[in-house]
Amino acid sequence: EVQLVESGGGLVQPGGSLRLSCAASGFTFTDHYMDWVRQAPGKGLEWVGRARDKPNRYTTEYAASVKGRFTISRDDSKPSVYLQMNSLKTEDTAVYYCTRLMYHASSSYYPDFWGQGTLVTVSS
Amino acid sequence: DIQLTQSPSFLSASVGDRVTITCRASQGISSYLAWYQEKPGKAPKLLIYAASTLQSGVPSRFSGSGSGTEFTLTISSLQPEDFATYYCQQLHSFPLTFGGGTKVEIK
């Protein structure tokens, strides 16, 4: 059974840092790209970023709203994906989901499995 | 960035109704579009990918169509478990973006 379990959320002050983890099981982690997506309370979904796999040199992509502050990494040996969040702002308050991407034709990838999410609250 | 506009943002329907949700992209995205269902307190669930491909395990009453800039999600006969919020997402180019959501409620 595919499982993605996020952890590391909590309350942090503006300007602070937090590291989210997403532990994967039930599938071959090394075969998949991984995305992070967030949802602010009462709001819609927002894509945060992507971590590609080893053949693609673990390259990453980020939303403009987090670029330079957030870093996505992965450890295939764990297997886990991480979201390091620095210089946090109140507008980063959200439930953060990690997602597994499945490859489809024509170099397209779609999030076919989502974790249950972890809540990050940025407040003084 | 590619903007996705969903309409309507809210709809009220009855069990058995045919429901159509539209997603319009600000520029052409070929068929790089997905649809998700979200229920309160749960993670989003992939329904449709590549604009019209039904994800494994999703009931056949869900269907997707479109390409370029206009897409639709159709529920042929609304069931009680389908009352939820639906989102489209473009996966054509970075940054990936979502539509604003359509909340489907019971009439």
PDB file of C-alpha atoms in Angstrom:
ATOM      1  CA  GLU A   1       0.000   0.000   0.000  1.00  0.00           C
ATOM      2  CA  VAL A   2       1.348   3.395  -0.989  1.00  0.00           C
ATOM      3  CA  GLN A   3       1.852   5.655   2.035  1.00  0.00           C
ATOM      4  CA  LEU A   4       3.139   9.196   2.365  1.00  0.00           C
ATOM      5  CA  VAL A   5       3.380  10.445   5.934  1.00  0.00           C
ATOM      6  CA  GLU A   6       4.250  14.081   6.558  1.00  0.00           C
ATOM      7  CA  SER A   7       5.642  15.320   9.842  1.00  0.00           C
ATOM      8  CA  GLY A   8       7.394  18.329  11.312  1.00  0.00           C
ATOM      9  CA  GLY A   9       4.597  20.870  11.249  1.00  0.00           C
ATOM     10  CA  GLY A  10       3.825  23.132  14.152  1.00  0.00           C
ATOM     11  CA  LEU A  11       3.793  26.697  15.411  1.00  0.00           C
ATOM     12  CA  VAL A  12       6.716  28.929  14.492  1.00  0.00           C
ATOM     13  CA  GLN A  13       7.322  32.656  14.785  1.00  0.00           C
ATOM     14  CA  PRO A  14       7.675  34.889  11.732  1.00  0.00           C
ATOM     15  CA  GLY A  15      11.266  34.776  10.512  1.00  0.00           C
ATOM     16  CA  GLY A  16      11.753  31.295  11.931  1.00  0.00           C
ATOM     17  CA  SER A  17      12.539  27.983  10.285  1.00  0.00           C
ATOM     18  CA  LEU A  18      10.932  24.588  10.086  1.00  0.00           C
ATOM     19  CA  ARG A  19      11.767  21.353   8.309  1.00  0.00           C
ATOM     20  CA  LEU A  20       8.995  19.120   7.062  1.00  0.00           C
ATOM     21  CA  SER A  21       9.551  15.458   6.308  1.00  0.00           C
ATOM     22  CA  CYS A  22       7.559  13.085   4.156  1.00  0.00           C
ATOM     23  CA  ALA A  23       8.255   9.392   4.671  1.00  0.00           C
ATOM     24  CA  ALA A  24       7.349   7.190   1.721  1.00  0.00           C
ATOM     25  CA  SER A  25       6.543   3.481   1.668  1.00  0.00           C
ATOM     26  CA  GLY A  26       4.781   0.913  -0.444  1.00  0.00           C
ATOM     27  CA  PHE A  27       6.383   1.883  -3.755  1.00  0.00           C
ATOM     28  CA  THR A  28       9.781   2.305  -5.411  1.00  0.00           C
ATOM     29  CA  PHE A  29      10.628   5.810  -4.264  1.00  0.00           C
ATOM     30  CA  THR A  30      13.555   6.217  -6.624  1.00  0.00           C
ATOM     31  CA  ASP A  31      11.212   5.921  -9.626  1.00  0.00           C
ATOM     32  CA  HIS A  32       9.196   9.003  -8.744  1.00  0.00           C
ATOM     33  CA  TYR A  33       9.426  12.763  -8.706  1.00  0.00           C
ATOM     34  CA  MET A  34       7.864  14.356  -5.611  1.00  0.00           C
ATOM     35  CA  ASP A  35       5.979  17.630  -5.193  1.00  0.00           C
ATOM     36  CA  TRP A  36       4.942  19.729  -2.214  1.00  0.00           C
ATOM     37  CA  VAL A  37       1.559  21.470  -2.324  1.00  0.00           C
ATOM     38  CA  ARG A  38       0.033  23.675   0.371  1.00  0.00           C
ATOM     39  CA  GLN A  39      -3.383  24.939   1.343  1.00  0.00           C
ATOM     40  CA  ALA A  40      -3.890  27.972   3.542  1.00  0.00           C
ATOM     41  CA  PRO A  41      -6.876  27.791   5.923  1.00  0.00           C
ATOM     42  CA  GLY A  42     -10.097  28.190   3.958  1.00  0.00           C
ATOM     43  CA  LYS A  43      -8.208  28.761   0.707  1.00  0.00           C
ATOM     44  CA  GLY A  44      -7.366  26.839  -2.439  1.00  0.00           C
ATOM     45  CA  LEU A  45      -4.378  24.700  -3.363  1.00  0.00           C
ATOM     46  CA  GLU A  46      -0.965  26.182  -4.130  1.00  0.00           C
ATOM     47  CA  TRP A  47       1.922  24.285  -5.669  1.00  0.00           C
ATOM     48  CA  VAL A  48       5.143  24.811  -3.691  1.00  0.00           C
ATOM     49  CA  GLY A  49       7.850  22.891  -5.488  1.00  0.00           C
ATOM     50  CA  ARG A  50       9.256  19.717  -7.028  1.00  0.00           C
ATOM     51  CA  ALA A  51      12.144  17.328  -6.466  1.00  0.00           C
ATOM     52  CA  ARG A  52      13.190  15.226  -9.438  1.00  0.00           C
ATOM     53  CA  ASP A  53      14.909  11.863  -9.248  1.00  0.00           C
ATOM     54  CA  LYS A  54      18.559  10.760  -9.408  1.00  0.00           C
ATOM     55  CA  PRO A  55      18.674  10.352 -13.231  1.00  0.00           C
ATOM     56  CA  ASN A  56      17.631  14.008 -13.381  1.00  0.00           C
ATOM     57  CA  ARG A  57      20.274  14.976 -10.840  1.00  0.00           C
ATOM     58  CA  TYR A  58      17.761  15.664  -8.086  1.00  0.00           C
ATOM     59  CA  THR A  59      16.989  19.038  -9.629  1.00  0.00           C
ATOM     60  CA  THR A  60      14.256  21.167  -8.101  1.00  0.00           C
ATOM     61  CA  GLU A  61      11.622  23.736  -9.045  1.00  0.00           C
ATOM     62  CA  TYR A  62       9.914  26.294  -6.815  1.00  0.00           C
ATOM     63  CA  ALA A  63       6.977  28.657  -6.761  1.00  0.00           C
ATOM     64  CA  ALA A  64       8.004  32.294  -6.852  1.00  0.00           C
ATOM     65  CA  SER A  65       6.413  32.848  -3.431  1.00  0.00           C
ATOM     66  CA  VAL A  66       8.892  30.477  -1.749  1.00  0.00           C
ATOM     67  CA  LYS A  67      11.948  30.608  -4.001  1.00  0.00           C
ATOM     68  CA  GLY A  68      15.046  31.538  -2.039  1.00  0.00           C
ATOM     69  CA  ARG A  69      13.401  30.691   1.278  1.00  0.00           C
ATOM     70  CA  PHE A  70      12.353  27.037   0.866  1.00  0.00           C
ATOM     71  CA  THR A  71      14.537  24.109  -0.179  1.00  0.00           C
ATOM     72  CA  ILE A  72      13.329  20.682  -1.241  1.00  0.00           C
ATOM     73  CA  SER A  73      15.599  17.686  -0.883  1.00  0.00           C
ATOM     74  CA  ARG A  74      15.237  13.938  -0.854  1.00  0.00           C
ATOM     75  CA  ASP A  75      17.025  10.981   0.644  1.00  0.00           C
ATOM     76  CA  ASP A  76      16.418   7.871  -1.416  1.00  0.00           C
ATOM     77  CA  SER A  77      17.870   5.683   1.338  1.00  0.00           C
ATOM     78  CA  LYS A  78      15.249   6.731   3.907  1.00  0.00           C
ATOM     79  CA  PRO A  79      13.139   7.060   1.578  1.00  0.00           C
ATOM     80  CA  SER A  80      11.896  10.546   2.268  1.00  0.00           C
ATOM     81  CA  VAL A  81      11.468  13.999   0.817  1.00  0.00           C
ATOM     82  CA  TYR A  82      12.003  17.151   2.840  1.00  0.00           C
ATOM     83  CA  LEU A  83      10.915  20.765   2.788  1.00  0.00           C
ATOM     84  CA  GLN A  84      13.258  23.138   4.586  1.00  0.00           C
ATOM     85  CA  MET A  85      11.413  26.396   5.229  1.00  0.00           C
ATOM     86  CA  ASN A  86      13.373  29.480   6.280  1.00  0.00           C
ATOM     87  CA  SER A  87      12.400  33.121   6.809  1.00  0.00           C
ATOM     88  CA  LEU A  88       8.829  32.046   7.385  1.00  0.00           C
ATOM     89  CA  LYS A  89       6.026  34.564   6.928  1.00  0.00           C
ATOM     90  CA  THR A  90       2.491  34.586   8.274  1.00  0.00           C
ATOM     91  CA  GLU A  91       1.259  33.899   4.740  1.00  0.00           C
ATOM     92  CA  ASP A  92       3.091  30.564   4.782  1.00  0.00           C
ATOM     93  CA  THR A  93       0.525  29.279   7.277  1.00  0.00           C
ATOM     94  CA  ALA A  94      -1.023  26.255   5.590  1.00  0.00           C
ATOM     95  CA  VAL A  95      -1.435  22.514   5.506  1.00  0.00           C
ATOM     96  CA  TYR A  96       1.513  21.140   3.554  1.00  0.00           C
ATOM     97  CA  TYR A  97       1.056  18.006   1.473  1.00  0.00           C
ATOM     98  CA  CYS A  98       3.690  15.890  -0.176  1.00  0.00           C
ATOM     99  CA  THR A  99       2.633  14.158  -3.365  1.00  0.00           C
ATOM    100  CA  ARG A 100       4.001  11.356  -5.488  1.00  0.00           C
ATOM    101  CA  LEU A 101       4.134  12.038  -9.199  1.00  0.00           C
ATOM    102  CA  MET A 102       3.377   9.429 -11.823  1.00  0.00           C
ATOM    103  CA  TYR A 103       4.869   9.680 -15.287  1.00  0.00           C
ATOM    104  CA  HIS A 104       2.519   9.930 -18.215  1.00  0.00           C
ATOM    105  CA  ALA A 105       3.289  10.231 -21.904  1.00  0.00           C
ATOM    106  CA  SER A 106       5.031  13.268 -23.380  1.00  0.00           C
ATOM    107  CA  SER A 107       7.122  14.042 -20.310  1.00  0.00           C
ATOM    108  CA  SER A 108       4.139  14.871 -18.151  1.00  0.00           C
ATOM    109  CA  TYR A 109       3.884  14.068 -14.481  1.00  0.00           C
ATOM    110  CA  TYR A 110       0.753  13.974 -12.373  1.00  0.00           C
ATOM    111  CA  PRO A 111       0.333  13.787  -8.555  1.00  0.00           C
ATOM    112  CA  ASP A 112      -1.398  10.438  -8.152  1.00  0.00           C
ATOM    113  CA  PHE A 113      -0.961  10.039  -4.429  1.00  0.00           C
ATOM    114  CA  TRP A 114      -1.081  12.577  -1.582  1.00  0.00           C
ATOM    115  CA  GLY A 115      -0.099  12.403   2.051  1.00  0.00           C
ATOM    116  CA  GLN A 116      -2.513  13.460   4.786  1.00  0.00           C
ATOM    117  CA  GLY A 117      -0.761  16.808   5.268  1.00  0.00           C
ATOM    118  CA  THR A 118       0.908  18.597   8.143  1.00  0.00           C
ATOM    119  CA  LEU A 119      -0.148  21.994   9.484  1.00  0.00           C
ATOM    120  CA  VAL A 120       2.336  24.830   9.698  1.00  0.00           C
ATOM    121  CA  THR A 121       1.249  27.916  11.605  1.00  0.00           C
ATOM    122  CA  VAL A 122       3.396  31.031  11.422  1.00  0.00           C
ATOM    123  CA  SER A 123       2.382  33.450  14.136  1.00  0.00           C
ATOM    124  CA  SER A 124       3.836  35.543  16.910  1.00  0.00           C
TER     125      SER A 124
ATOM    126  CA  ASP B   1       2.370  32.413 -14.993  1.00  0.00           C
ATOM    127  CA  ILE B   2      -0.592  30.493 -16.383  1.00  0.00           C
ATOM    128  CA  GLN B   3      -3.860  31.466 -14.717  1.00  0.00           C
ATOM    129  CA  LEU B   4      -6.665  28.931 -14.406  1.00  0.00           C
ATOM    130  CA  THR B   5     -10.205  30.217 -14.011  1.00  0.00           C
ATOM    131  CA  GLN B   6     -12.780  27.751 -12.768  1.00  0.00           C
ATOM    132  CA  SER B   7     -16.492  28.287 -13.110  1.00  0.00           C
ATOM    133  CA  PRO B   8     -18.727  28.239 -11.342  1.00  0.00           C
ATOM    134  CA  SER B   9     -17.020  28.735  -7.973  1.00  0.00           C
ATOM    135  CA  PHE B  10     -20.071  27.270  -6.282  1.00  0.00           C
ATOM    136  CA  LEU B  11     -22.921  25.129  -7.463  1.00  0.00           C
ATOM    137  CA  SER B  12     -25.914  23.581  -5.802  1.00  0.00           C
ATOM    138  CA  ALA B  13     -27.185  20.328  -7.304  1.00  0.00           C
ATOM    139  CA  SER B  14     -29.308  17.292  -6.500  1.00  0.00           C
ATOM    140  CA  VAL B  15     -28.444  13.622  -6.454  1.00  0.00           C
ATOM    141  CA  GLY B  16     -28.753  12.313  -9.998  1.00  0.00           C
ATOM    142  CA  ASP B  17     -28.006  15.643 -11.658  1.00  0.00           C
ATOM    143  CA  ARG B  18     -25.490  16.029 -14.457  1.00  0.00           C
ATOM    144  CA  VAL B  19     -22.837  18.520 -13.366  1.00  0.00           C
ATOM    145  CA  THR B  20     -20.271  20.310 -15.506  1.00  0.00           C
ATOM    146  CA  ILE B  21     -17.353  22.381 -14.221  1.00  0.00           C
ATOM    147  CA  THR B  22     -15.230  24.489 -16.548  1.00  0.00           C
ATOM    148  CA  CYS B  23     -11.555  25.394 -16.269  1.00  0.00           C
ATOM    149  CA  ARG B  24     -10.096  28.025 -18.598  1.00  0.00           C
ATOM    150  CA  ALA B  25      -6.369  28.580 -18.981  1.00  0.00           C
ATOM    151  CA  SER B  26      -4.864  31.985 -19.734  1.00  0.00           C
ATOM    152  CA  GLN B  27      -2.737  30.394 -22.449  1.00  0.00           C
ATOM    153  CA  GLY B  28      -2.628  27.075 -24.239  1.00  0.00           C
ATOM    154  CA  ILE B  29      -1.596  24.117 -22.124  1.00  0.00           C
ATOM    155  CA  SER B  30      -2.256  21.304 -24.614  1.00  0.00           C
ATOM    156  CA  SER B  31      -3.724  18.484 -22.489  1.00  0.00           C
ATOM    157  CA  TYR B  32      -1.551  18.986 -19.417  1.00  0.00           C
ATOM    158  CA  LEU B  33      -4.458  19.294 -17.015  1.00  0.00           C
ATOM    159  CA  ALA B  34      -5.601  17.361 -13.979  1.00  0.00           C
ATOM    160  CA  TRP B  35      -8.765  17.400 -11.882  1.00  0.00           C
ATOM    161  CA  TYR B  36      -8.924  16.698  -8.150  1.00  0.00           C
ATOM    162  CA  GLN B  37     -11.671  16.136  -5.611  1.00  0.00           C
ATOM    163  CA  GLU B  38     -11.226  17.437  -2.100  1.00  0.00           C
ATOM    164  CA  LYS B  39     -13.343  16.683   0.941  1.00  0.00           C
ATOM    165  CA  PRO B  40     -13.055  18.460   4.308  1.00  0.00           C
ATOM    166  CA  GLY B  41     -10.125  17.245   6.369  1.00  0.00           C
ATOM    167  CA  LYS B  42      -8.858  14.933   3.635  1.00  0.00           C
ATOM    168  CA  ALA B  43      -6.131  15.150   1.057  1.00  0.00           C
ATOM    169  CA  PRO B  44      -7.102  15.910  -2.549  1.00  0.00           C
ATOM    170  CA  LYS B  45      -7.734  12.904  -4.756  1.00  0.00           C
ATOM    171  CA  LEU B  46      -6.711  12.699  -8.416  1.00  0.00           C
ATOM    172  CA  LEU B  47      -9.734  12.085 -10.641  1.00  0.00           C
ATOM    173  CA  ILE B  48      -8.606  12.892 -14.178  1.00  0.00           C
ATOM    174  CA  TYR B  49      -5.174  13.476 -15.718  1.00  0.00           C
ATOM    175  CA  ALA B  50      -4.016  14.436 -19.185  1.00  0.00           C
ATOM    176  CA  ALA B  51      -7.349  16.264 -19.469  1.00  0.00           C
ATOM    177  CA  SER B  52      -9.423  13.165 -20.149  1.00  0.00           C
ATOM    178  CA  THR B  53      -7.808  10.045 -18.666  1.00  0.00           C
ATOM    179  CA  LEU B  54      -9.697   8.577 -15.740  1.00  0.00           C
ATOM    180  CA  GLN B  55      -7.442   7.710 -12.811  1.00  0.00           C
ATOM    181  CA  SER B  56      -7.572   4.077 -11.747  1.00  0.00           C
ATOM    182  CA  GLY B  57     -10.359   3.384  -9.263  1.00  0.00           C
ATOM    183  CA  VAL B  58     -12.341   6.533 -10.058  1.00  0.00           C
ATOM    184  CA  PRO B  59     -15.987   5.891 -10.977  1.00  0.00           C
ATOM    185  CA  SER B  60     -16.843   6.154 -14.653  1.00  0.00           C
ATOM    186  CA  ARG B  61     -19.469   8.832 -13.969  1.00  0.00           C
ATOM    187  CA  PHE B  62     -16.524  11.264 -13.890  1.00  0.00           C
ATOM    188  CA  SER B  63     -15.150  12.389 -17.227  1.00  0.00           C
ATOM    189  CA  GLY B  64     -12.895  15.126 -18.504  1.00  0.00           C
ATOM    190  CA  SER B  65     -12.538  16.789 -21.863  1.00  0.00           C
ATOM    191  CA  GLY B  66     -10.836  19.676 -23.596  1.00  0.00           C
ATOM    192  CA  SER B  67      -7.444  20.827 -24.772  1.00  0.00           C
ATOM    193  CA  GLY B  68      -5.666  24.102 -25.305  1.00  0.00           C
ATOM    194  CA  THR B  69      -7.384  26.622 -23.071  1.00  0.00           C
ATOM    195  CA  GLU B  70     -10.803  25.188 -22.241  1.00  0.00           C
ATOM    196  CA  PHE B  71     -11.502  22.099 -20.186  1.00  0.00           C
ATOM    197  CA  THR B  72     -14.494  20.517 -18.512  1.00  0.00           C
ATOM    198  CA  LEU B  73     -15.092  18.029 -15.736  1.00  0.00           C
ATOM    199  CA  THR B  74     -18.443  16.276 -15.955  1.00  0.00           C
ATOM    200  CA  ILE B  75     -20.193  14.141 -13.379  1.00  0.00           C
ATOM    201  CA  SER B  76     -22.881  12.297 -15.287  1.00  0.00           C
ATOM    202  CA  SER B  77     -25.105  11.459 -12.312  1.00  0.00           C
ATOM    203  CA  LEU B  78     -24.199  13.130  -9.042  1.00  0.00           C
ATOM    204  CA  GLN B  79     -23.952  10.776  -6.068  1.00  0.00           C
ATOM    205  CA  PRO B  80     -24.068  11.691  -2.356  1.00  0.00           C
ATOM    206  CA  GLU B  81     -20.324  11.033  -1.996  1.00  0.00           C
ATOM    207  CA  ASP B  82     -19.554  13.515  -4.801  1.00  0.00           C
ATOM    208  CA  PHE B  83     -20.408  16.588  -2.755  1.00  0.00           C
ATOM    209  CA  ALA B  84     -16.971  18.130  -2.420  1.00  0.00           C
ATOM    210  CA  THR B  85     -14.695  20.818  -3.828  1.00  0.00           C
ATOM    211  CA  TYR B  86     -13.107  20.248  -7.227  1.00  0.00           C
ATOM    212  CA  TYR B  87      -9.862  21.793  -8.487  1.00  0.00           C
ATOM    213  CA  CYS B  88      -8.115  21.829 -11.841  1.00  0.00           C
ATOM    214  CA  GLN B  89      -4.322  22.071 -12.134  1.00  0.00           C
ATOM    215  CA  GLN B  90      -2.131  22.797 -15.126  1.00  0.00           C
ATOM    216  CA  LEU B  91       1.098  20.809 -15.413  1.00  0.00           C
ATOM    217  CA  HIS B  92       2.253  22.359 -18.677  1.00  0.00           C
ATOM    218  CA  SER B  93       4.817  24.768 -17.321  1.00  0.00           C
ATOM    219  CA  PHE B  94       6.308  26.079 -14.103  1.00  0.00           C
ATOM    220  CA  PRO B  95       5.060  27.431 -11.849  1.00  0.00           C
ATOM    221  CA  LEU B  96       2.314  24.850 -11.744  1.00  0.00           C
ATOM    222  CA  THR B  97      -0.996  26.469 -10.916  1.00  0.00           C
ATOM    223  CA  PHE B  98      -4.432  25.482  -9.657  1.00  0.00           C
ATOM    224  CA  GLY B  99      -7.849  26.850 -10.376  1.00  0.00           C
ATOM    225  CA  GLY B 100      -9.714  28.540  -7.561  1.00  0.00           C
ATOM    226  CA  GLY B 101     -11.975  25.556  -6.906  1.00  0.00           C
ATOM    227  CA  THR B 102     -15.640  24.684  -7.373  1.00  0.00           C
ATOM    228  CA  LYS B 103     -17.650  23.715  -4.335  1.00  0.00           C
ATOM    229  CA  VAL B 104     -20.501  21.328  -5.125  1.00  0.00           C
ATOM    230  CA  GLU B 105     -23.207  21.346  -2.492  1.00  0.00           C
ATOM    231  CA  ILE B 106     -26.491  19.550  -2.012  1.00  0.00           C
ATOM    232  CA  LYS B 107     -29.570  21.419  -3.221  1.00  0.00           C
TER     233      LYS B 107
END
